[in-house]
C-alpha cells in the first residue's frame, strides 16, 4: 500500500486515486512510443533565449546527455505529479554523426497498459513509492500508438523530488522498446523446448563442424553427454564403414545446396555402430556472417533390420534359406528377359523327394525339416551358386539354369543331382538317410515363353518321372499334357464307376507253409471302364483317394469281399479268411470300426474271418489316433495286418503298441532272395522280429521255388504270389482252392 503522504499528494493532483496511480504506472513507459510513432508526433524543441548564459560545463553535460540518448537508444521521461505534465525526450535516431544529433521532445497522455500486466505493474510501482525498492522496474505491454497494437517495453525510474512531508512530486527514468528481444527470447524458448522434447537427436555445429549444442535425444542415441562433445569435431561419430570421400561429398553438397540428407553409419560412445538417417541444413548465425549446421539424426538400425527381415520373409524360405516362390518367379522372369535379348535358353528343373511323406509320418516333422535342409544344401552344392535353387513347398525344389546351350546340358545337371543323392543325407549326429529325387525338366523357349508355363510343364514332367519308377528325370513333352488331361477325364469317369457296375474284386490265394494248404485270399479291386477298358489300380486308386471317392469305394469293396467269403463258407470252406485293403482316408475318418461292424452285421461273416490290411506309411501318418481306431476294430474280433513292411520308416516302439496280428513282408525284399545277401538278411530279420511280437508273418510276391524254399527254411508262416496263383475272380479262386490239395501243396513246397 502507498504511504499516507503519497496518497494525500495523489488526491490533490488527480480527480481519482486510481486514475493517478495508472498515470504513475505509465510514466516509465511512455518514452517507448518513439520506437513505433511517426515523425509527425515529434518536433524540435523551439529555441528559447536563455535567461542567463550557460556555462561551459553545462553545455558539456548537455552534449553528454545527447550522446548517451543517441548511442543507447533509451528514451528519457519526467512526470510532474503536481501539474500532471509528462516530459519525454529522445535523440533523433536518424542522425548519422554526433554533430547532427537533435533532441526530440513530446508531451501527451499516458498510453494504455495491457490488462493482464496491470496488476504486476501496480504492485511494483506501489513497492517503490513506499520505499521498499530503490528503483521502479517493469517489463510489460503498452498500446503506444493507441491502435490496439501491444508493444513490450522495459521501464526504469525513481522518485526524483519530494515535498517537505516526503510526498512524491516528480518521478523520472528511462524506457526502451524490447518487443524484438522479447519475441526473440520467446522463439528461443519454443525452439529450446521443441529441441528438448524431440525424439530425434539434434546437434548444432559451427562453421568448422564443431559441436555447439545438442539435445537430450542426442545423448540417448549416441551415449555422449553435452560436456563430452561440445567443442569437439563431428568426426567423433564417424564409422570406418564409409570412405573419406563420402564425408567430402556431404560437405560439398552442403556448400552448394545448403542441405544434405542420407543414411550413414555412426559409432556410439560404447563402440556399437548404428545406422542413422541424417538431415543437415545450413543456417546463419546471429551475426549473419558465418554459417551454422543443424543436424537431425535418427537411429534407424532396428527399423532397417525389421525391413530386411520382412524382405527376407517375403522372398526366402525360412527353413532352408532358399528363395521362395515369389523370388523364384522374379528371377525366372529376369532370366527369360535376358535369354530373349541374347537368344539364349533357360531350363527349369522341378525336383520332388520320393516318398518324403513317409519320412515325415514315421520320423516326425522335426526330422523331416532337418532332412529338407540337408537336401537343399545338396542340390545347391551340386548346381553351383551361379544357378537359382528355390523351395516351393514341402519337399518340392526348383532349379533355374541360365545360359543352357541344349537339352543335353540340362539333362546332365539333372543326372548330377540324382547321382548326388546316391549318398545318404546327414541330418544329425551320426544320423543318415537315403533319399531319392524325381526331376522334371522344361526349357525356354522350346516349351514355354512365360515363367508360369515353364513351372507347370516342369511339374508335369516331374510327375511323369514319378510314374516311371521314381529316382529319375523326364523332359517335358506335349504328350505329357495329354496324359494329364487323360487323368482328369479318368477321374471324372471313376465317379460313375460304381453306378455303372464297372468295379469288381479279384482274389489272390494265400498259402500256409506250416499247414501246407490255402487258408485265405486277399481281395483286390479292378476297374473295367466302358470308356477306357481295363484301368490299372495304380491309376485309379490314387485318383479315388485324391477325390475322396475311396470312402465309398472302400466300403463297397469291404462289403463285396465279406459277401463272397460268406458264400464260400456256405459251400463248406469255413476255415478260409479274406484280407481287404484299407486306405489312409478310411483310417483318418475315425469311423472305420463302425463301418466294419455294420458290414459284418449285414453279411453275417464271423469277425475272425476278416483281416484289414494297412500299409506301414498309412498307419504311421498319425500313430496315436490310428492306434485308437485300430484297437476299436480289433475289439470287434477282426485281424489287423501291416502291409509292405520294411519300405517305410515306422517306429518299432509304435509297432509294439499297435493291435497288430499279421506282418506282411514287401515283395521288394522277397524278389531278390537267393541273389542278394542284404535282402536275405532283412527278410530273415523281419520274420524273427514278427515271431518275437507274436505276429503271423506273410511274404508277398513269391515267384520262384527258391524263394519259397528260403521262406520255408526261415520259418515264414504264409506266402502269396504268382508261384502260388495270380489274382482270380471269385468263382475261379474258389475252384482253385478246392483243387489245391495237400499233395499239390507238398509238391510246391518240395
Coordinates of C-alpha atoms in Angstrom, one line a residue, residues 374-578:
X374 CA 20.3 -81.2 -46.0
X375 CA 18.6 -81.9 -49.3
X376 CA 18.5 -78.1 -50.1
X377 CA 22.2 -77.9 -49.4
X378 CA 22.9 -80.9 -51.5
X379 CA 21.1 -79.5 -54.5
X380 CA 22.7 -76.1 -54.2
X381 CA 26.1 -77.6 -53.9
X382 CA 25.5 -79.7 -57.0
X383 CA 24.3 -77.0 -59.4
X384 CA 26.6 -74.2 -58.0
X385 CA 25.9 -70.7 -56.7
X386 CA 25.5 -69.3 -60.2
X387 CA 22.1 -71.0 -60.6
X388 CA 19.0 -70.3 -58.5
X389 CA 17.7 -73.1 -56.3
X390 CA 14.3 -72.4 -54.7
X391 CA 12.0 -74.2 -52.4
X392 CA 8.3 -74.0 -53.4
X393 CA 6.6 -76.0 -50.7
X394 CA 7.0 -79.2 -48.8
X395 CA 9.7 -81.4 -50.4
X396 CA 9.5 -79.6 -53.8
X397 CA 12.5 -77.7 -55.1
X398 CA 13.1 -75.8 -58.3
X399 CA 16.3 -75.0 -60.1
X400 CA 16.7 -72.3 -62.7
X401 CA 19.6 -72.9 -65.1
X402 CA 20.6 -69.9 -67.3
X403 CA 22.7 -70.0 -70.4
X404 CA 21.8 -73.6 -71.3
X405 CA 23.0 -74.5 -74.7
X406 CA 20.9 -77.6 -75.3
X407 CA 18.6 -80.2 -73.8
X408 CA 21.6 -82.4 -73.1
X409 CA 23.2 -79.8 -70.7
X410 CA 20.0 -79.6 -68.6
X411 CA 19.8 -83.4 -68.6
X412 CA 23.4 -83.7 -67.5
X413 CA 22.7 -81.4 -64.5
X414 CA 19.6 -83.4 -63.6
X415 CA 21.7 -86.6 -63.7
X416 CA 24.3 -84.9 -61.5
X417 CA 21.6 -84.1 -58.9
X418 CA 20.3 -87.7 -59.0
X419 CA 23.8 -89.1 -58.5
X420 CA 24.5 -86.6 -55.7
X421 CA 21.6 -88.2 -53.8
X422 CA 23.0 -91.6 -54.0
X423 CA 25.0 -90.7 -50.9
X424 CA 22.8 -90.7 -47.8
X425 CA 21.8 -87.3 -46.3
X426 CA 23.3 -86.4 -42.9
X427 CA 20.6 -84.8 -40.7
X428 CA 22.0 -85.1 -37.2
X429 CA 24.8 -86.6 -35.1
X430 CA 25.8 -89.7 -37.0
X431 CA 22.3 -90.0 -38.5
X432 CA 22.0 -90.6 -42.2
X433 CA 19.1 -91.4 -44.5
X434 CA 19.0 -92.3 -48.2
X435 CA 16.5 -90.1 -50.2
X436 CA 16.0 -90.1 -53.9
X437 CA 14.7 -87.3 -56.1
X438 CA 12.4 -87.3 -59.2
X439 CA 13.0 -84.4 -61.6
X440 CA 11.0 -82.8 -64.4
X441 CA 12.7 -80.5 -66.9
X442 CA 11.2 -77.8 -69.1
X443 CA 13.1 -75.3 -71.3
X444 CA 12.6 -71.7 -72.6
X445 CA 11.8 -71.1 -75.5
X446 CA 11.2 -74.7 -76.5
X447 CA 8.4 -75.5 -74.2
X448 CA 7.0 -72.2 -73.0
X449 CA 7.5 -68.4 -73.1
X450 CA 6.4 -67.3 -69.6
X451 CA 7.5 -68.4 -66.1
X452 CA 4.1 -69.9 -65.0
X453 CA 4.0 -72.2 -68.0
X454 CA 7.6 -73.3 -67.6
X455 CA 7.0 -74.2 -64.0
X456 CA 3.8 -76.0 -64.9
X457 CA 5.4 -78.0 -67.6
X458 CA 8.4 -78.9 -65.4
X459 CA 5.9 -80.1 -62.7
X460 CA 4.1 -82.2 -65.3
X461 CA 7.4 -83.8 -66.3
X462 CA 8.3 -84.5 -62.7
X463 CA 5.0 -86.5 -62.2
X464 CA 5.9 -88.5 -65.3
X465 CA 9.3 -89.2 -63.6
X466 CA 7.4 -90.5 -60.6
X467 CA 5.2 -92.6 -62.8
X468 CA 8.3 -94.0 -64.5
X469 CA 9.5 -95.5 -61.2
X470 CA 10.9 -92.5 -59.4
X471 CA 14.6 -91.7 -58.9
X472 CA 14.9 -90.5 -62.5
X473 CA 14.2 -87.4 -64.6
X474 CA 11.9 -86.7 -67.5
X475 CA 11.9 -83.8 -70.1
X476 CA 8.6 -82.2 -70.8
X477 CA 6.7 -83.0 -74.0
X478 CA 3.2 -82.2 -75.2
X479 CA 2.2 -85.8 -74.8
X480 CA 2.6 -85.4 -71.1
X481 CA -0.2 -82.8 -71.1
X482 CA -2.3 -85.3 -72.9
X483 CA -1.7 -87.8 -70.1
X484 CA -2.7 -85.1 -67.6
X485 CA -5.9 -84.4 -69.4
X486 CA -6.5 -88.1 -69.7
X487 CA -6.0 -88.4 -65.9
X488 CA -8.6 -85.7 -65.3
X489 CA -11.1 -87.4 -67.6
X490 CA -10.3 -90.7 -65.9
X491 CA -11.1 -89.2 -62.5
X492 CA -14.5 -88.0 -63.9
X493 CA -15.3 -91.4 -65.2
X494 CA -14.4 -93.0 -61.9
X495 CA -17.2 -91.1 -60.3
X496 CA -19.7 -93.1 -62.4
X497 CA -17.9 -96.5 -62.0
X498 CA -20.0 -97.7 -59.1
X499 CA -23.2 -96.6 -60.6
X500 CA -22.3 -98.4 -63.9
X501 CA -21.2 -101.6 -62.1
X502 CA -17.7 -101.2 -63.5
X503 CA -15.8 -102.1 -60.4
X504 CA -15.2 -105.7 -59.3
X505 CA -13.0 -107.8 -56.9
X506 CA -10.4 -110.4 -57.7
X507 CA -8.8 -112.7 -55.0
X508 CA -5.2 -113.9 -54.7
X509 CA -4.9 -117.1 -52.7
X510 CA -2.6 -117.3 -49.6
X511 CA -0.7 -120.5 -48.8
X512 CA 0.1 -121.6 -45.3
X513 CA 3.6 -123.1 -45.2
X514 CA 3.0 -124.7 -41.8
X515 CA -0.3 -126.3 -42.7
X516 CA 0.5 -126.6 -46.4
X517 CA -2.9 -125.6 -47.6
X518 CA -4.7 -122.4 -48.8
X519 CA -6.0 -120.6 -45.8
X520 CA -7.4 -117.5 -47.3
X521 CA -7.2 -114.8 -50.0
X522 CA -6.5 -111.1 -50.5
X523 CA -9.3 -109.1 -52.1
X524 CA -8.0 -106.8 -54.9
X525 CA -10.0 -104.2 -56.7
X526 CA -10.3 -104.0 -60.5
X527 CA -12.0 -101.4 -62.8
X528 CA -13.2 -102.2 -66.3
X529 CA -14.4 -98.9 -67.8
X530 CA -16.8 -98.9 -70.6
X531 CA -14.9 -95.9 -72.0
X532 CA -11.3 -96.8 -71.2
X533 CA -11.3 -100.5 -70.8
X534 CA -9.2 -102.1 -68.0
X535 CA -7.7 -99.4 -65.8
X536 CA -4.8 -100.3 -63.6
X537 CA -5.3 -100.0 -59.8
X538 CA -2.1 -97.9 -59.7
X539 CA -4.0 -95.3 -61.7
X540 CA -7.5 -95.2 -60.3
X541 CA -6.8 -95.9 -56.6
X542 CA -4.7 -92.7 -56.2
X543 CA -7.5 -90.8 -58.1
X544 CA -10.1 -92.2 -55.7
X545 CA -8.0 -91.2 -52.7
X546 CA -7.5 -87.6 -54.0
X547 CA -11.2 -87.1 -54.8
X548 CA -12.4 -88.8 -51.6
X549 CA -14.3 -91.5 -53.5
X550 CA -12.2 -94.1 -51.8
X551 CA -14.5 -93.9 -48.8
X552 CA -17.5 -95.1 -50.9
X553 CA -15.4 -97.5 -53.0
X554 CA -13.7 -98.9 -49.9
X555 CA -16.9 -99.6 -48.1
X556 CA -18.2 -101.3 -51.3
X557 CA -15.1 -103.5 -51.6
X558 CA -15.3 -104.5 -47.9
X559 CA -19.0 -105.5 -48.3
X560 CA -18.3 -107.4 -51.5
X561 CA -15.4 -109.3 -50.0
X562 CA -17.3 -110.3 -47.0
X563 CA -20.3 -111.4 -49.1
X564 CA -18.0 -113.5 -51.3
X565 CA -16.3 -115.2 -48.3
X566 CA -19.7 -115.8 -46.7
X567 CA -20.7 -117.6 -49.9
X568 CA -17.5 -119.8 -49.7
X569 CA -18.3 -120.6 -46.1
X570 CA -21.8 -121.8 -47.1
X571 CA -20.1 -124.1 -49.6
X572 CA -18.1 -125.8 -46.8
X573 CA -14.8 -123.8 -46.8
X574 CA -15.4 -122.4 -43.3
X575 CA -11.8 -122.1 -42.4
X576 CA -11.0 -119.5 -45.1
X577 CA -10.3 -115.8 -44.3
X578 CA -10.3 -112.8 -46.5

